Amino acid sequence: MDHSHSHHHGPAAPVSKHLRKIIGAVLIPFATAVVAGLIVLWPGGAPEQDEQTGVGFDRQMEKARVTKVEEVNCKDVHAQQQNNDAATDGQCQQATVEVTTGPHQGRTFTAVITPDDTRRLSTGQNVVVAYAPQAPEELQYSVVDVDRNFPIILLAVFFALVVVAVGRLRGVLALVGLAITFAVLTLFILPAILQGSNPLVVAVVGGSTIMLVTLYLCHGLTARTSVAVLGTLISLVLIGLLGSLFIAWAKLTGNTNDQTALVHSLYPDIEIRGVLLASVLIGSLGVLDDVTVTQTSAVWELKQADPTATWRTLYTSAMRIGRDHIASVVNTLVLAYAGAALPLLLLFSVAQASVSTVATSELVAEEIVRTLVGSIGLVASVPVTTGLAALVVSTGLSGTEPSGPSGRGRRRRAKR
């Protein structure tokens, strides 16, 4: 038995040393480049605007409370009488709203909710109001949304408790990783894009920072995590190249909705096509991490279950797990995008245009390219990560003791 171990350990050692050098030669310069990228591109906050535009979220918002709600005939409402195009039949809500924050705290105004408005108000409800200083006094405040702070915070706390209860220490580390992800997005990625930096470069640096920090934080500074990082990196490069190629080839501008049009009008220097490519990369990163970590863990567990397993055996077994993962993950990605674009899909389903016309329109083609490019990267990550992980454990780099040929022979004879 001892003889077999020493017989095999000779050739394995140089291979594992060589592999360690390869992984170090890729990951150390990569991590250094990411840190350098963060330093060079660090924006120092979003660019200052001289004044608020009064469009979308770029308005002065205040909190308010509904003090009284009355049902009135829409024909009797002065606001409706001024708008002849609006339907005047039915019952309108006339709400008295009191401003609770800002310079005009305590001021009340009247808001009218028409029957075709999906939002209804109730007495005692907290709302968000927009303040327009240039408007006449009676029109300065308007209800724009409801105040939903409490249910959102409650849901977030419940989510954190469930994650910690099930995941324990790993769950706590996962929540820290989530906080870091949010911080990188809000402090680096978004302000850097607004400052005019190349969106693709920003997404690569920011996404890589998120990947390195969260993976090593949640899974430890081990060979297993390094393999997952390497597999994710290779897949991200593939997604970036394919995304660049097909976004340019399909002549997608990325300027397809009101939000992108508004961003482009406020910040004309931003490369909107680059933002589209950045969104493809960042959107794929979360699912990529899941696939690469799972595949790496599968190989390690298979090696522990059968220490005599060869590279080929480990790869074949782990790929069977990977194929199941591919089938579910690709479907997950498609359904995630379909869910996000459901109102758009409903509009197209009632349109009289042909399926091909709809599918190749920029609005839908953008989602198709995003989904398919991300899915190709995901599918490719499975064999790449599995192959790397199997190579690492079968050469003893992971700390798993490789078994000699005689041990494998005995194993085969026992199976027979």
Coordinates of C-alpha atoms in Angstrom, one line a residue:
M1 CA 0.0 0.0 0.0
D2 CA 2.8 2.4 1.0
H3 CA 4.7 1.4 -2.2
S4 CA 1.7 2.4 -4.3
H5 CA 1.5 5.8 -2.7
S6 CA 5.1 6.6 -3.2
H7 CA 5.0 5.2 -6.7
H8 CA 2.3 7.7 -7.7
H9 CA 3.4 10.7 -5.6
G10 CA 6.5 11.3 -7.7
P11 CA 4.8 12.3 -10.9
A12 CA 1.9 14.0 -9.2
A13 CA 4.0 16.5 -7.2
P14 CA 5.5 18.3 -10.3
V15 CA 2.1 18.4 -12.0
S16 CA 0.5 19.9 -8.9
K17 CA 3.3 22.4 -8.5
H18 CA 3.0 23.3 -12.2
L19 CA -0.8 23.7 -11.8
R20 CA -0.3 25.9 -8.7
K21 CA 2.0 28.1 -10.7
I22 CA -0.6 28.3 -13.6
I23 CA -3.4 29.3 -11.2
G24 CA -1.2 31.8 -9.4
A25 CA 0.0 33.2 -12.8
V26 CA -3.6 33.9 -13.8
L27 CA -5.4 34.8 -10.5
I28 CA -2.7 37.0 -8.9
P29 CA -2.2 39.4 -11.9
F30 CA -6.0 39.3 -12.4
A31 CA -6.7 40.4 -8.8
T32 CA -3.9 43.1 -9.1
A33 CA -5.5 44.4 -12.3
V34 CA -8.9 44.6 -10.7
V35 CA -7.5 46.6 -7.7
A36 CA -5.6 48.9 -10.1
G37 CA -8.9 49.3 -12.2
L38 CA -10.8 50.2 -9.0
I39 CA -8.2 52.9 -8.1
V40 CA -8.0 54.4 -11.6
L41 CA -11.7 54.4 -12.3
W42 CA -12.9 55.3 -8.8
P43 CA -15.5 58.1 -9.4
G44 CA -15.7 59.8 -6.1
G45 CA -19.5 60.0 -6.2
A46 CA -22.0 60.7 -8.9
P47 CA -21.5 63.9 -11.0
E48 CA -23.2 67.0 -9.5
Q49 CA -26.1 68.5 -11.4
D50 CA -26.7 72.3 -11.2
E51 CA -30.4 71.8 -10.5
Q52 CA -32.9 69.0 -10.4
T53 CA -34.5 68.3 -13.7
G54 CA -38.0 67.5 -12.3
V55 CA -38.2 64.3 -14.3
G56 CA -38.6 60.8 -13.0
F57 CA -36.7 60.4 -9.6
D58 CA -34.8 63.6 -10.2
R59 CA -37.4 65.6 -8.3
Q60 CA -37.6 66.9 -4.7
M61 CA -39.6 64.3 -2.8
E62 CA -41.3 64.7 0.6
K63 CA -43.3 62.4 2.8
A64 CA -47.0 63.0 3.5
R65 CA -50.1 61.4 5.1
V66 CA -53.7 61.1 3.7
T67 CA -55.9 62.7 6.3
K68 CA -59.3 62.4 4.6
V69 CA -60.7 60.6 1.6
E70 CA -64.1 61.3 0.0
E71 CA -66.0 59.7 -2.9
V72 CA -67.2 62.4 -5.3
N73 CA -68.7 62.5 -8.7
C74 CA -66.0 63.0 -11.3
K75 CA -68.1 65.6 -13.1
D76 CA -68.1 67.8 -9.9
V77 CA -64.3 67.8 -9.7
H78 CA -62.7 71.0 -11.1
A79 CA -59.6 69.1 -12.4
Q80 CA -61.7 66.8 -14.5
Q81 CA -63.7 69.7 -16.0
Q82 CA -60.5 71.2 -17.3
N83 CA -59.6 68.0 -19.2
N84 CA -62.3 67.3 -21.7
D85 CA -60.6 64.2 -23.1
A86 CA -60.8 62.4 -19.7
A87 CA -63.8 60.3 -18.8
T88 CA -66.1 62.2 -16.5
D89 CA -68.4 59.4 -15.5
G90 CA -68.1 57.4 -12.3
Q91 CA -66.8 58.1 -8.8
C92 CA -63.5 59.8 -8.1
Q93 CA -61.5 59.8 -4.9
Q94 CA -60.8 63.3 -3.5
A95 CA -58.1 63.0 -0.8
T96 CA -56.9 65.6 1.6
V97 CA -53.1 65.1 2.0
E98 CA -50.9 66.7 4.7
V99 CA -47.2 67.2 4.0
T100 CA -45.1 65.8 6.9
T101 CA -41.5 66.7 5.9
G102 CA -39.7 69.5 4.2
P103 CA -40.1 73.3 4.3
H104 CA -43.9 73.2 4.1
Q105 CA -44.5 70.7 6.8
G106 CA -48.2 70.8 7.9
R107 CA -49.4 72.2 4.5
T108 CA -52.5 70.3 3.1
F109 CA -53.5 69.9 -0.5
T110 CA -56.2 68.0 -2.4
A111 CA -55.4 65.0 -4.7
V112 CA -58.0 63.6 -7.1
I113 CA -57.8 59.9 -8.1
T114 CA -59.8 59.0 -11.2
P115 CA -61.5 55.6 -11.7
D116 CA -58.9 54.6 -14.3
D117 CA -56.0 55.1 -11.9
T118 CA -54.7 51.8 -10.5
R119 CA -53.7 53.4 -7.2
R120 CA -56.3 54.0 -4.5
L121 CA -55.8 56.0 -1.3
S122 CA -57.1 55.4 2.2
T123 CA -57.3 57.6 5.3
G124 CA -54.1 57.4 7.4
Q125 CA -52.0 56.1 4.5
N126 CA -48.4 57.4 4.2
V127 CA -47.6 58.6 0.7
V128 CA -44.6 60.2 -1.2
V129 CA -45.3 63.6 -2.8
A130 CA -43.3 65.5 -5.4
Y131 CA -42.6 69.2 -4.8
A132 CA -42.4 71.6 -7.8
P133 CA -41.3 75.0 -6.5
Q134 CA -42.0 76.8 -9.8
A135 CA -45.7 75.8 -9.9
P136 CA -48.5 77.9 -8.5
E137 CA -48.9 77.3 -4.7
E138 CA -52.0 75.0 -5.1
L139 CA -50.2 72.8 -7.6
Q140 CA -46.8 72.6 -6.0
Y141 CA -47.4 69.2 -4.4
S142 CA -48.7 66.0 -6.0
V143 CA -48.9 62.4 -4.9
V144 CA -46.5 60.3 -6.9
D145 CA -46.3 57.0 -4.9
V146 CA -47.2 55.3 -1.7
D147 CA -44.7 55.0 1.2
R148 CA -43.7 51.3 1.4
N149 CA -40.7 51.6 3.7
F150 CA -42.1 49.4 6.4
P151 CA -43.1 46.3 4.3
I152 CA -39.8 46.4 2.3
I153 CA -37.7 46.6 5.5
L154 CA -39.7 43.9 7.2
L155 CA -39.3 41.6 4.1
A156 CA -35.5 42.3 4.1
V157 CA -35.2 41.4 7.9
F158 CA -37.2 38.2 7.3
F159 CA -34.9 37.3 4.4
A160 CA -31.8 37.9 6.5
L161 CA -33.3 35.8 9.4
V162 CA -34.1 32.9 7.0
V163 CA -30.6 33.0 5.4
V164 CA -28.9 33.0 8.8
A165 CA -31.2 30.3 10.3
V166 CA -30.5 27.9 7.4
G167 CA -27.0 28.9 6.4
R168 CA -25.6 29.8 9.9
L169 CA -22.1 31.2 9.5
R170 CA -22.2 30.8 5.7
G171 CA -25.5 32.6 5.7
V172 CA -24.0 35.6 7.7
L173 CA -21.0 35.7 5.3
A174 CA -23.5 35.6 2.3
L175 CA -25.3 38.6 3.7
V176 CA -21.9 40.4 4.2
G177 CA -21.2 39.5 0.5
L178 CA -24.6 40.9 -0.5
A179 CA -23.8 44.2 1.3
I180 CA -20.5 44.4 -0.5
T181 CA -22.2 43.7 -3.9
F182 CA -24.7 46.5 -3.2
A183 CA -21.8 48.9 -2.1
V184 CA -19.8 48.2 -5.3
L185 CA -22.8 48.8 -7.4
T186 CA -23.8 52.1 -5.8
L187 CA -20.4 53.5 -4.9
F188 CA -18.4 52.4 -7.9
I189 CA -20.3 50.9 -11.0
L190 CA -23.1 53.4 -11.3
P191 CA -21.2 56.7 -10.5
A192 CA -18.3 55.6 -12.7
I193 CA -20.6 55.1 -15.7
L194 CA -22.3 58.5 -15.0
Q195 CA -18.8 60.1 -14.9
G196 CA -18.3 59.0 -18.5
S197 CA -16.0 55.9 -18.0
N198 CA -16.4 53.1 -20.4
P199 CA -19.4 51.1 -19.2
L200 CA -17.9 47.7 -20.3
V201 CA -14.6 48.3 -18.5
V202 CA -16.4 49.5 -15.4
A203 CA -18.7 46.4 -15.4
V204 CA -15.7 44.1 -15.8
V205 CA -13.8 45.7 -12.9
G206 CA -16.8 46.1 -10.7
G207 CA -18.1 42.6 -11.5
S208 CA -14.7 41.0 -10.9
T209 CA -14.4 42.8 -7.6
I210 CA -17.8 41.4 -6.5
M211 CA -16.8 38.0 -7.7
L212 CA -13.5 37.9 -6.0
V213 CA -14.7 39.3 -2.7
T214 CA -17.9 37.3 -2.4
L215 CA -16.6 34.0 -3.5
Y216 CA -13.5 34.0 -1.3
L217 CA -15.5 35.5 1.6
C218 CA -18.3 32.9 1.5
H219 CA -16.2 29.9 0.5
G220 CA -12.7 30.5 1.9
L221 CA -9.3 31.2 0.5
T222 CA -8.9 27.6 -0.9
A223 CA -8.0 25.8 -4.1
R224 CA -11.7 24.9 -4.5
T225 CA -12.7 28.6 -4.5
S226 CA -9.8 29.5 -6.9
V227 CA -11.0 27.0 -9.4
A228 CA -14.6 28.5 -9.2
V229 CA -13.1 32.0 -9.7
L230 CA -11.1 30.8 -12.7
G231 CA -14.1 29.1 -14.2
T232 CA -16.2 32.2 -13.7
L233 CA -13.5 34.5 -15.2
I234 CA -13.1 32.4 -18.3
S235 CA -16.9 32.3 -18.8
L236 CA -17.2 36.1 -18.2
V237 CA -14.5 36.7 -20.9
L238 CA -16.6 34.5 -23.3
I239 CA -19.8 36.4 -22.5
G240 CA -18.0 39.8 -23.0
L241 CA -16.6 38.7 -26.4
L242 CA -19.9 37.2 -27.6
G243 CA -21.9 40.2 -26.3
S244 CA -19.7 42.7 -28.0
L245 CA -19.8 40.8 -31.3
F246 CA -23.6 40.3 -31.4
I247 CA -24.6 43.7 -30.0
A248 CA -22.5 45.3 -32.7
W249 CA -23.6 42.8 -35.4
A250 CA -27.3 43.2 -34.6
K251 CA -26.9 47.0 -34.5
L252 CA -28.5 47.2 -31.0
T253 CA -28.3 50.7 -29.6
G254 CA -29.5 49.9 -26.0
N255 CA -31.7 53.0 -26.2
T256 CA -35.0 51.2 -26.1
N257 CA -37.1 52.6 -23.2
D258 CA -37.9 55.7 -21.3
Q259 CA -35.3 55.1 -18.6
T260 CA -32.3 54.8 -21.1
A261 CA -33.7 57.7 -23.1
L262 CA -33.8 59.9 -20.0
V263 CA -30.3 58.8 -18.9
H264 CA -29.0 59.6 -22.4
S265 CA -30.7 63.0 -22.4
L266 CA -29.3 63.9 -19.0
Y267 CA -25.8 62.5 -19.7
P268 CA -25.2 62.5 -23.5
D269 CA -21.6 61.4 -23.1
I270 CA -22.7 58.0 -21.7
E271 CA -22.2 55.2 -24.2
I272 CA -25.7 53.5 -24.0
R273 CA -24.6 50.5 -26.1
G274 CA -21.8 49.9 -23.5
V275 CA -24.4 50.1 -20.7
L276 CA -26.3 47.3 -22.5
L277 CA -23.2 45.1 -22.6
A278 CA -22.4 45.9 -19.0
S279 CA -25.9 44.8 -18.0
V280 CA -25.4 41.5 -19.8
L281 CA -22.2 40.8 -17.9
I282 CA -23.5 41.8 -14.5
G283 CA -26.8 40.0 -15.0
S284 CA -24.9 36.7 -15.9
L285 CA -22.4 37.0 -13.0
G286 CA -24.8 36.0 -10.2
V287 CA -25.9 32.8 -11.9
L288 CA -22.3 32.0 -13.1
D289 CA -21.1 32.1 -9.5
D290 CA -23.8 29.6 -8.6
V291 CA -22.9 27.2 -11.4
T292 CA -19.1 27.3 -11.0
V293 CA -19.2 26.9 -7.1
T294 CA -21.7 24.0 -7.4
Q295 CA -19.6 22.2 -10.1
T296 CA -16.4 22.6 -8.1
S297 CA -18.1 21.3 -4.9
A298 CA -19.4 18.3 -6.9
V299 CA -15.9 17.3 -8.0
W300 CA -14.5 17.7 -4.5
E301 CA -17.3 15.6 -3.0
L302 CA -16.9 12.9 -5.6
K303 CA -13.2 12.8 -4.9
Q304 CA -13.8 12.4 -1.2
A305 CA -16.4 9.7 -1.8
D306 CA -13.9 7.8 -4.0
P307 CA -10.3 8.9 -3.4
T308 CA -9.1 6.4 -6.1
A309 CA -11.1 8.2 -8.9
T310 CA -9.2 9.3 -11.9
W311 CA -9.5 12.7 -13.7
R312 CA -11.7 11.0 -16.4
T313 CA -14.0 9.4 -13.8
L314 CA -14.4 12.6 -11.8
Y315 CA -15.0 14.7 -15.0
T316 CA -17.6 12.2 -16.4
S317 CA -19.5 12.0 -13.1
A318 CA -19.4 15.7 -12.4
M319 CA -20.6 16.5 -15.9
R320 CA -23.7 14.3 -15.3
I321 CA -24.5 16.6 -12.4
G322 CA -23.6 19.6 -14.6
R323 CA -26.0 18.7 -17.4
D324 CA -28.9 18.6 -14.9
H325 CA -27.7 22.0 -13.7
I326 CA -27.4 23.4 -17.2
A327 CA -31.0 22.4 -18.0
S328 CA -32.4 24.1 -15.0
V329 CA -30.2 27.2 -15.0
V330 CA -30.8 28.1 -18.7
N331 CA -34.5 27.8 -18.1
T332 CA -34.1 30.0 -14.9
L333 CA -32.3 32.7 -16.9
V334 CA -34.9 32.7 -19.7
L335 CA -37.8 32.8 -17.2
A336 CA -36.1 35.6 -15.2
Y337 CA -35.9 37.8 -18.3
A338 CA -39.4 36.8 -19.4
G339 CA -40.7 37.7 -16.0
A340 CA -39.0 41.1 -16.1
A341 CA -40.4 41.8 -19.6
L342 CA -43.9 40.4 -19.0
P343 CA -45.8 43.7 -19.7
L344 CA -43.8 44.0 -22.9
L345 CA -44.6 40.4 -23.9
L346 CA -48.3 41.1 -23.2
L347 CA -48.2 44.1 -25.5
F348 CA -46.6 42.0 -28.3
S349 CA -49.1 39.2 -27.8
V350 CA -52.0 41.5 -28.8
A351 CA -50.1 43.1 -31.6
Q352 CA -51.0 42.2 -35.2
A353 CA -47.4 41.9 -36.3
S354 CA -45.8 38.5 -37.2
V355 CA -43.7 36.6 -34.7
S356 CA -40.5 37.2 -36.7
T357 CA -41.2 41.0 -36.9
V358 CA -41.7 41.1 -33.1
A359 CA -38.7 38.9 -32.3
T360 CA -36.3 41.0 -34.4
S361 CA -37.5 44.4 -33.2
E362 CA -34.8 46.1 -31.1
L363 CA -36.8 45.9 -27.9
V364 CA -37.2 42.1 -28.0
A365 CA -33.9 41.4 -29.9
E366 CA -32.0 43.1 -27.0
E367 CA -33.6 40.7 -24.5
I368 CA -32.9 37.7 -26.9
V369 CA -29.2 38.6 -27.2
R370 CA -28.9 39.2 -23.5
T371 CA -30.5 35.9 -22.7
L372 CA -28.7 33.8 -25.3
V373 CA -25.2 35.3 -24.7
G374 CA -25.6 34.8 -21.0
S375 CA -26.8 31.2 -21.4
I376 CA -23.9 30.3 -23.7
G377 CA -21.5 31.6 -21.0
L378 CA -23.3 29.6 -18.4
V379 CA -23.3 26.4 -20.4
A380 CA -19.6 26.8 -21.3
S381 CA -18.8 27.4 -17.6
V382 CA -19.8 23.8 -16.7
P383 CA -17.3 21.8 -18.7
V384 CA -14.5 24.4 -18.1
T385 CA -15.0 24.5 -14.3
T386 CA -15.5 20.8 -14.1
G387 CA -12.4 20.1 -16.1
L388 CA -10.3 22.5 -14.0
A389 CA -11.6 21.1 -10.7
A390 CA -11.1 17.5 -11.7
L391 CA -7.5 18.4 -12.8
V392 CA -6.8 20.1 -9.5
V393 CA -8.1 17.3 -7.2
S394 CA -6.6 14.5 -9.3
T395 CA -3.1 16.0 -9.1
G396 CA -3.2 16.5 -5.4
L397 CA -3.2 20.3 -5.4
S398 CA -6.3 20.4 -3.3
G399 CA -4.7 18.5 -0.5
T400 CA -6.6 15.3 -1.3
E401 CA -4.1 12.4 -1.3
P402 CA -4.1 10.8 -4.8
S403 CA -4.1 7.0 -4.8
G404 CA -1.7 4.8 -6.8
P405 CA -2.5 2.7 -9.9
S406 CA -2.6 -0.5 -7.9
G407 CA -5.3 1.0 -5.6
R408 CA -7.4 1.8 -8.7
G409 CA -6.9 -1.6 -10.1
R410 CA -8.1 -3.2 -6.8
R411 CA -11.1 -0.9 -6.9
R412 CA -12.0 -2.0 -10.4
R413 CA -11.6 -5.7 -9.5
A414 CA -13.8 -5.2 -6.4
K415 CA -16.5 -3.7 -8.6
R416 CA -16.4 -6.6 -10.9

